[in-house]
Tab-separated table of C-alpha atoms in Angstrom:
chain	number	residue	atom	x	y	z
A	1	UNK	CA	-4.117	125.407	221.032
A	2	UNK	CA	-3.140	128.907	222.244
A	3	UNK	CA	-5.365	130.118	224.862
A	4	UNK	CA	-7.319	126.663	225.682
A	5	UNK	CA	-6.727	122.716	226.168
A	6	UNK	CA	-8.755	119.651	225.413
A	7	UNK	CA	-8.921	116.408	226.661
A	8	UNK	CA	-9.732	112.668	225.802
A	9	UNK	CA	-12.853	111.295	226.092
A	10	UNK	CA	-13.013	107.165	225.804
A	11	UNK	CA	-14.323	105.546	222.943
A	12	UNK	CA	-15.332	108.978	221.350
A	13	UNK	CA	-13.530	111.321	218.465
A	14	UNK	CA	-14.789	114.029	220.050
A	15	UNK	CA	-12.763	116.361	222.985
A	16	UNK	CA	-13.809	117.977	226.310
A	17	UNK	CA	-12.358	121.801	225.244
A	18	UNK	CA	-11.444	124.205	228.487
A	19	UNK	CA	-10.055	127.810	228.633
A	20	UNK	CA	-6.292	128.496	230.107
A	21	UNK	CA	-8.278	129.885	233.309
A	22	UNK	CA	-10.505	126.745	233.386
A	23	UNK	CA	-13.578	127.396	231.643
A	24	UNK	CA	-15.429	124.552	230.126
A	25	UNK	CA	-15.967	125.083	226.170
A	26	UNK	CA	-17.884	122.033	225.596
A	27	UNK	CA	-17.085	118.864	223.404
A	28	UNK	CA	-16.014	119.165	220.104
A	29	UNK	CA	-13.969	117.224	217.423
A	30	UNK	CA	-10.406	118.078	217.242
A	31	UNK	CA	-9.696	121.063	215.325
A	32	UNK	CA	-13.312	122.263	215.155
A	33	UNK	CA	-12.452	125.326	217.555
A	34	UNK	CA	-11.509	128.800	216.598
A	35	UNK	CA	-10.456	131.693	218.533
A	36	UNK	CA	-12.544	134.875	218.238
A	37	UNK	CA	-11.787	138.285	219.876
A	38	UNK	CA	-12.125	138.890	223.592
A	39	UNK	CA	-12.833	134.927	225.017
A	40	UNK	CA	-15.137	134.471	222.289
A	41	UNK	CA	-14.837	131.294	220.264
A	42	UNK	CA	-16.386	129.417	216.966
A	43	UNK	CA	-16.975	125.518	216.603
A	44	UNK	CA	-16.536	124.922	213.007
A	45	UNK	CA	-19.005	122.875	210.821
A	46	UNK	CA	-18.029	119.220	211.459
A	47	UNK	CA	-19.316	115.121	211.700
A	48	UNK	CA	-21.575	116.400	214.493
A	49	UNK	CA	-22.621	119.632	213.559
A	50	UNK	CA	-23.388	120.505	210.477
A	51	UNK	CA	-22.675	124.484	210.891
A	52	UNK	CA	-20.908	127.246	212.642
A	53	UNK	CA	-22.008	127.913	216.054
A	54	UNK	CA	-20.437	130.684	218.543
A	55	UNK	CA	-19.447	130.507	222.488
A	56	UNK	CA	-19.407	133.157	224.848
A	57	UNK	CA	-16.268	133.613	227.397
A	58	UNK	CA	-18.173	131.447	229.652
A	59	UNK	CA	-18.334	128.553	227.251
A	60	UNK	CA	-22.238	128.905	226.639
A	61	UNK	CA	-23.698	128.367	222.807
A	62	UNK	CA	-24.412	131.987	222.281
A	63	UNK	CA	-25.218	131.723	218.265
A	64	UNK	CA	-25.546	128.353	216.122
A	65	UNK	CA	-27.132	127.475	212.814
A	66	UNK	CA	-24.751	129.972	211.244
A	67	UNK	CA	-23.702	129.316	207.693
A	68	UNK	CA	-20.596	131.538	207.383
A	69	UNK	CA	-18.192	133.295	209.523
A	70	UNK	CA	-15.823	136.775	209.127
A	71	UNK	CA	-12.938	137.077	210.863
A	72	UNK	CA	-10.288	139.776	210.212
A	73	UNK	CA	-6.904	140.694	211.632
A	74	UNK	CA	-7.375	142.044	215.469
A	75	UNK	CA	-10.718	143.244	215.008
A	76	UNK	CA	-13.208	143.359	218.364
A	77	UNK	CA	-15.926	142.654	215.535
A	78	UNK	CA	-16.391	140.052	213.222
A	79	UNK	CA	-19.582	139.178	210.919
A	80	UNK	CA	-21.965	136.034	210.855
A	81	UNK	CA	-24.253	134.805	208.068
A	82	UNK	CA	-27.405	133.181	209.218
A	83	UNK	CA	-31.161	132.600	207.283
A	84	UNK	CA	-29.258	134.239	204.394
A	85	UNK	CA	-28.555	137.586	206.482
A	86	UNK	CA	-25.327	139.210	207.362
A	87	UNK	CA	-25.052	140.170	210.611
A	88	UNK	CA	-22.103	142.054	212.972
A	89	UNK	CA	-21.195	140.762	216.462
A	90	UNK	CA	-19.455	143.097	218.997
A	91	UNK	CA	-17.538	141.308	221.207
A	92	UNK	CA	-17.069	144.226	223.531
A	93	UNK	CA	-20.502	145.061	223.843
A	94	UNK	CA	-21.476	141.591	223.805
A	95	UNK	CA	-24.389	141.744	221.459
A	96	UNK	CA	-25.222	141.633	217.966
A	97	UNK	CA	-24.926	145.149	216.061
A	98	UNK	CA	-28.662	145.953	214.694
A	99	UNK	CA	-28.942	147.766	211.534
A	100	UNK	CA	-31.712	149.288	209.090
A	101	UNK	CA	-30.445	147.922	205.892
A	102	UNK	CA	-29.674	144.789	204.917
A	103	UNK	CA	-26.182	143.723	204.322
A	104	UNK	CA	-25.887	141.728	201.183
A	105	UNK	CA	-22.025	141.014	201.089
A	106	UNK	CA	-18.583	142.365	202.814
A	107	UNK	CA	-15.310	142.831	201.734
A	108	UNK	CA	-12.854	140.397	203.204
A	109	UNK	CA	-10.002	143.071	200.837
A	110	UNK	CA	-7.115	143.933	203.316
A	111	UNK	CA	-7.463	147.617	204.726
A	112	UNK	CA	-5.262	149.582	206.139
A	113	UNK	CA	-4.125	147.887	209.526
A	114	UNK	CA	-4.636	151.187	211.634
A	115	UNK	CA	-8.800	150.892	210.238
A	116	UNK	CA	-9.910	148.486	212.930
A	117	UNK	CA	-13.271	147.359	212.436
A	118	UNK	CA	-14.403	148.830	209.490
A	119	UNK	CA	-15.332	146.836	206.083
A	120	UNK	CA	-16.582	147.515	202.788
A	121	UNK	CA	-20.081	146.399	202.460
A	122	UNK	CA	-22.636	145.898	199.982
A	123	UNK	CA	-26.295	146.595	201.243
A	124	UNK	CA	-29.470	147.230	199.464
A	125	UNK	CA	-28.925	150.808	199.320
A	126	UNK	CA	-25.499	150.261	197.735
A	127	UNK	CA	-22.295	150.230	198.587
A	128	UNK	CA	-20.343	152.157	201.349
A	129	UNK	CA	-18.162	152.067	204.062
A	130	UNK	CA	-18.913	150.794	207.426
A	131	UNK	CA	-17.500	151.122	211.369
A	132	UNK	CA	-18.639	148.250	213.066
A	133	UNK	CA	-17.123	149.318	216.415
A	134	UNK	CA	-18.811	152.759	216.744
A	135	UNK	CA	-22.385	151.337	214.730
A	136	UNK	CA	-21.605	154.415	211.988
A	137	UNK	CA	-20.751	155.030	208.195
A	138	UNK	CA	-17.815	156.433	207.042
A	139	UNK	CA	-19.199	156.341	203.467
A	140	UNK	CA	-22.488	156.172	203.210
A	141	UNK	CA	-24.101	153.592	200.853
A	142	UNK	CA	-25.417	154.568	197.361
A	143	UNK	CA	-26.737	153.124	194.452
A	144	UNK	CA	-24.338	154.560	192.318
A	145	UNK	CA	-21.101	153.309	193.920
A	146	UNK	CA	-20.754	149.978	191.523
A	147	UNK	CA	-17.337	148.733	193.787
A	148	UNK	CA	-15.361	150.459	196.628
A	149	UNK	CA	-11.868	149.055	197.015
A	150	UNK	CA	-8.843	150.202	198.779
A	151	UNK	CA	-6.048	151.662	196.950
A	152	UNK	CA	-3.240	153.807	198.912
A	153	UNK	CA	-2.868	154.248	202.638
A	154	UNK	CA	-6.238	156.352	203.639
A	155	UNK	CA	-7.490	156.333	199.893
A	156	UNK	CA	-10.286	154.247	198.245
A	157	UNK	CA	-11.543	153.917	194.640
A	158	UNK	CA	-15.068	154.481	194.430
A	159	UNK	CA	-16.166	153.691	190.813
A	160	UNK	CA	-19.012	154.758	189.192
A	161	UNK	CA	-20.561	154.108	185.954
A	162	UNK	CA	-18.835	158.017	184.945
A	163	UNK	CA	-15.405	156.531	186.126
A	164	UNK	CA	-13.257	157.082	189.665
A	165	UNK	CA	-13.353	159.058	192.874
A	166	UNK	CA	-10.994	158.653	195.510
A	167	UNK	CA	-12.421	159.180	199.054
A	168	UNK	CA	-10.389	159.981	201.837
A	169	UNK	CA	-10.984	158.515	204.976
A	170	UNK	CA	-8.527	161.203	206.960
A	171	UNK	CA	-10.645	163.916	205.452
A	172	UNK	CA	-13.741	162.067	204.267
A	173	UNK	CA	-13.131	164.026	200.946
A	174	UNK	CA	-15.127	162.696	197.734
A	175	UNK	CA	-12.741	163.750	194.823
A	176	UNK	CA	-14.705	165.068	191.547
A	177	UNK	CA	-14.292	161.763	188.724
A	178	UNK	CA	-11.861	160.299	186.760
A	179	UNK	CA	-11.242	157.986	184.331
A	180	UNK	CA	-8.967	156.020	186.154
A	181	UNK	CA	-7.561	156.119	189.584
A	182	UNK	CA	-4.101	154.077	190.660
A	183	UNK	CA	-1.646	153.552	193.153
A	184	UNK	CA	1.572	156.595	192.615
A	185	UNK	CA	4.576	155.761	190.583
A	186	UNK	CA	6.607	157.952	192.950
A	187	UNK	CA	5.784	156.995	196.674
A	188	UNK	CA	7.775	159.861	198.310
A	189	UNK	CA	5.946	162.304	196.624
A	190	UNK	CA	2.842	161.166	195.518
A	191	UNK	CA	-0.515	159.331	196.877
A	192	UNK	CA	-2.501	158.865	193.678
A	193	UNK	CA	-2.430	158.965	189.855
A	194	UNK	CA	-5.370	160.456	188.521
A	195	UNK	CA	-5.790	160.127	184.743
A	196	UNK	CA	-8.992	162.069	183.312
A	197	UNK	CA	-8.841	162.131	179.136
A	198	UNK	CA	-5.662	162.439	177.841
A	199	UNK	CA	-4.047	163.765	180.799
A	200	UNK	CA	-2.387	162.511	183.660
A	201	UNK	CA	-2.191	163.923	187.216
A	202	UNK	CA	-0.986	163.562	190.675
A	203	UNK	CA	-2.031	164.240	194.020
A	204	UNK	CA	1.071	164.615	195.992
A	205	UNK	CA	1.512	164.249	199.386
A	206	UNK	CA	0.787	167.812	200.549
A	207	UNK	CA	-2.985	166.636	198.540
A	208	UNK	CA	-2.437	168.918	195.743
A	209	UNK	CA	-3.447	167.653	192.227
A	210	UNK	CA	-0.672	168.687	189.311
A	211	UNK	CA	-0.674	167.866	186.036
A	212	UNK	CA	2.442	165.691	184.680
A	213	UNK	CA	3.786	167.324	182.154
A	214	UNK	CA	5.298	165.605	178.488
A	215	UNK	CA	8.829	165.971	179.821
A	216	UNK	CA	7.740	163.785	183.094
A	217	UNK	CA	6.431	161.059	181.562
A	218	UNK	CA	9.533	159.783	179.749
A	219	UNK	CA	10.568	159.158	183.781
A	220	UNK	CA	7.695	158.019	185.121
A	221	UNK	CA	7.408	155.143	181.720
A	222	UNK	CA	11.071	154.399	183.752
A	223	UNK	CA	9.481	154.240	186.820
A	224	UNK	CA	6.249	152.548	185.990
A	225	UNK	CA	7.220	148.913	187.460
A	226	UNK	CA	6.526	149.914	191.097
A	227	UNK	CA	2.528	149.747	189.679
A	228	UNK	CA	0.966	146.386	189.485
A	229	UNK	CA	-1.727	144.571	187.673
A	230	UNK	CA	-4.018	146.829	186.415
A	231	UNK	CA	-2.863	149.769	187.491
A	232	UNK	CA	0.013	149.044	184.807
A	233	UNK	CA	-1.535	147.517	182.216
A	234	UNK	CA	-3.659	151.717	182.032
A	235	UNK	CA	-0.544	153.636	182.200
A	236	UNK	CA	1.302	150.960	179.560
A	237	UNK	CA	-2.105	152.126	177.547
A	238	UNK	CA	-1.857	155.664	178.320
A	239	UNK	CA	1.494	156.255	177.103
A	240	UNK	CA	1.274	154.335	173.795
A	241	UNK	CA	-1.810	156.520	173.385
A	242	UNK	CA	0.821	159.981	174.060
A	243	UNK	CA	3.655	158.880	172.101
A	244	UNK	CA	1.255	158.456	169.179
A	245	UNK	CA	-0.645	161.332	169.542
A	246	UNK	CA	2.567	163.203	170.420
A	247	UNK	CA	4.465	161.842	167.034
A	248	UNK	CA	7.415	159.802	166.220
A	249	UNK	CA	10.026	162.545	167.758
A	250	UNK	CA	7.839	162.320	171.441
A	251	UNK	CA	11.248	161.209	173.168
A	252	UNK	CA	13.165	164.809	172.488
A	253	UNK	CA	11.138	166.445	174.998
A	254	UNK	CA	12.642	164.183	177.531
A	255	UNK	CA	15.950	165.147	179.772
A	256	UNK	CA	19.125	163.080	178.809
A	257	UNK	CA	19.523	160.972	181.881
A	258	UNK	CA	15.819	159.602	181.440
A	259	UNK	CA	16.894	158.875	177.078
A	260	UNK	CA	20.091	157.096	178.570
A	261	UNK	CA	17.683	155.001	180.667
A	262	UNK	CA	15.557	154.264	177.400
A	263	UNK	CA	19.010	152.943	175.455
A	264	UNK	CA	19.578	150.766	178.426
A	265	UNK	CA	16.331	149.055	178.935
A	266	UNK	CA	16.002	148.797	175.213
A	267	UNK	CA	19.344	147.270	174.741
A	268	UNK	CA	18.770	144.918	177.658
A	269	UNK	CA	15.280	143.528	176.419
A	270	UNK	CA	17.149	143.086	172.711
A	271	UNK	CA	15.187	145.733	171.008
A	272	UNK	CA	18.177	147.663	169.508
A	273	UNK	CA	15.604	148.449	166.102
A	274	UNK	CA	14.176	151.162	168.561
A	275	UNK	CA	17.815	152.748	169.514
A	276	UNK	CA	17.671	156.195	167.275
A	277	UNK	CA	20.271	158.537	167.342
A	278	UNK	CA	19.645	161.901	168.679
């Protein structure tokens, strides 16, 4: 174990757990313990226990009888469920984190690494965006946030049953709604895609918002591989939905390197029938 030792104890499965510095953790099966932040540890559910319980630095049962446990990358914060509530511990403070509403679920997503302490959470208010460290919402919780979710950097998708904002957690912007909200195509200039309709925008990385115009999209339908999952599965759907509304001559308004791009990935993927002269 990093950070602590055990030892044998005769005629017993169990193990007498210490710190590096000599502190006695208690006795435990092996492979029961789990590091926490700051000296703070966790004794899984095991033969003799049948759930979580939590020890303070000096190796004193702070917090048993829990049922579930959070733990996420080098957060000084992590969250407990016991009697069917959520709860946060501060491991700096040394005390549980009290709240006014009640926390019905968190996000274990991954955020952004430089957002320490804070987690997507699902009270009964709604959903929002909590700082466990300073006891404080980012986003506050509403009823009409359906799922929060990270997207980009310092941008999350807040859907509602009208569509997609992005918030901003640098500016802690709301953006009006859209119908769909994605990762960019082109990282070095853009943070989002923002389709609304039958139009598609950006917001670059300055933060304006620009409309892509017909003669773009032949590049970014090139381009459209650095999205994944979803994300590519709406702009796949987007463009059919151009290049039939646009007609069957939609690929003259694009420049000749990105038609020489569209002869090469047809002619790779053996779909020659589409090749048309120009």
């Amino acid at each position: 174990y990093y950070n602590i030792f055990y030892t044998k104890i005769s005629g017993s499965s169990k193990r007498k757990y210490y710190t590096s510095s000599g502190t006695f953790l208690g006795e435990f099966v092996e492979q029961s313990l789990e590091t926490l932040p700051n000296h703070y540890f966790y004794a899984k559910a095991n033969k003799f226990q049948k759930k979580i319980s939590i020890i303070n630095p000096q190796g004193q049962v702070l917090i048993d009888e829990i049922d579930q446990i959070i733990v996420t990358g080098e957060n000084d914060t992590f969250a407990y469920l016991k009697d069917k509530k959520w709860l946060f511990f501060h491991t700096i403070n040394h005390q549980t984190i009290p709240s006014d509403l009640e926390f019905l679920s968190i996000s274990t997503k991954y955020l952004p690494h430089y957002l320490k302490d804070v987690y997507i959470i699902k009270t009964n208010k709604g959903n929002g965006i909590y700082d466990a460290m300073n006891e404080s919402w980012k986003l506050q919780p509403s009823l009409d946030y359906t799922k929060i979710s990270p997207i980009e950097n310092e941008f999350f998708a807040v859907e509602t049953k009208q569509g997609m904002h992005f918030w901003n957690e640098k500016t802690n912007v709301l953006s009006e709604v859209y119908d769909h909200i994605s990762e960019p195509i082109d990282n070095e200039k853009q943070s989002l895609l923002l389709y609304k309709k039958d139009e598609l925008f950006c917001l670059t990385i300055q933060g304006d918002i620009q409309k892509i115009e017909a003669d773009e999209l032949g590049k970014f339908n090139h381009l459209k591989y650095n999205l994944r999952g979803k994300h590519l599965s709406y702009f796949n759907q987007f463009f059919d939905n151009w290049t039939k509304h646009y007609g069957a001559n939609y690929y003259q308004v694009f420049d000749a390197q990105t038609l020489y791009n569209y002869y090469l990935e047809l002619q790779r993927s053996g779909k020659e029938e589409g090749i048309v002269e120009i």
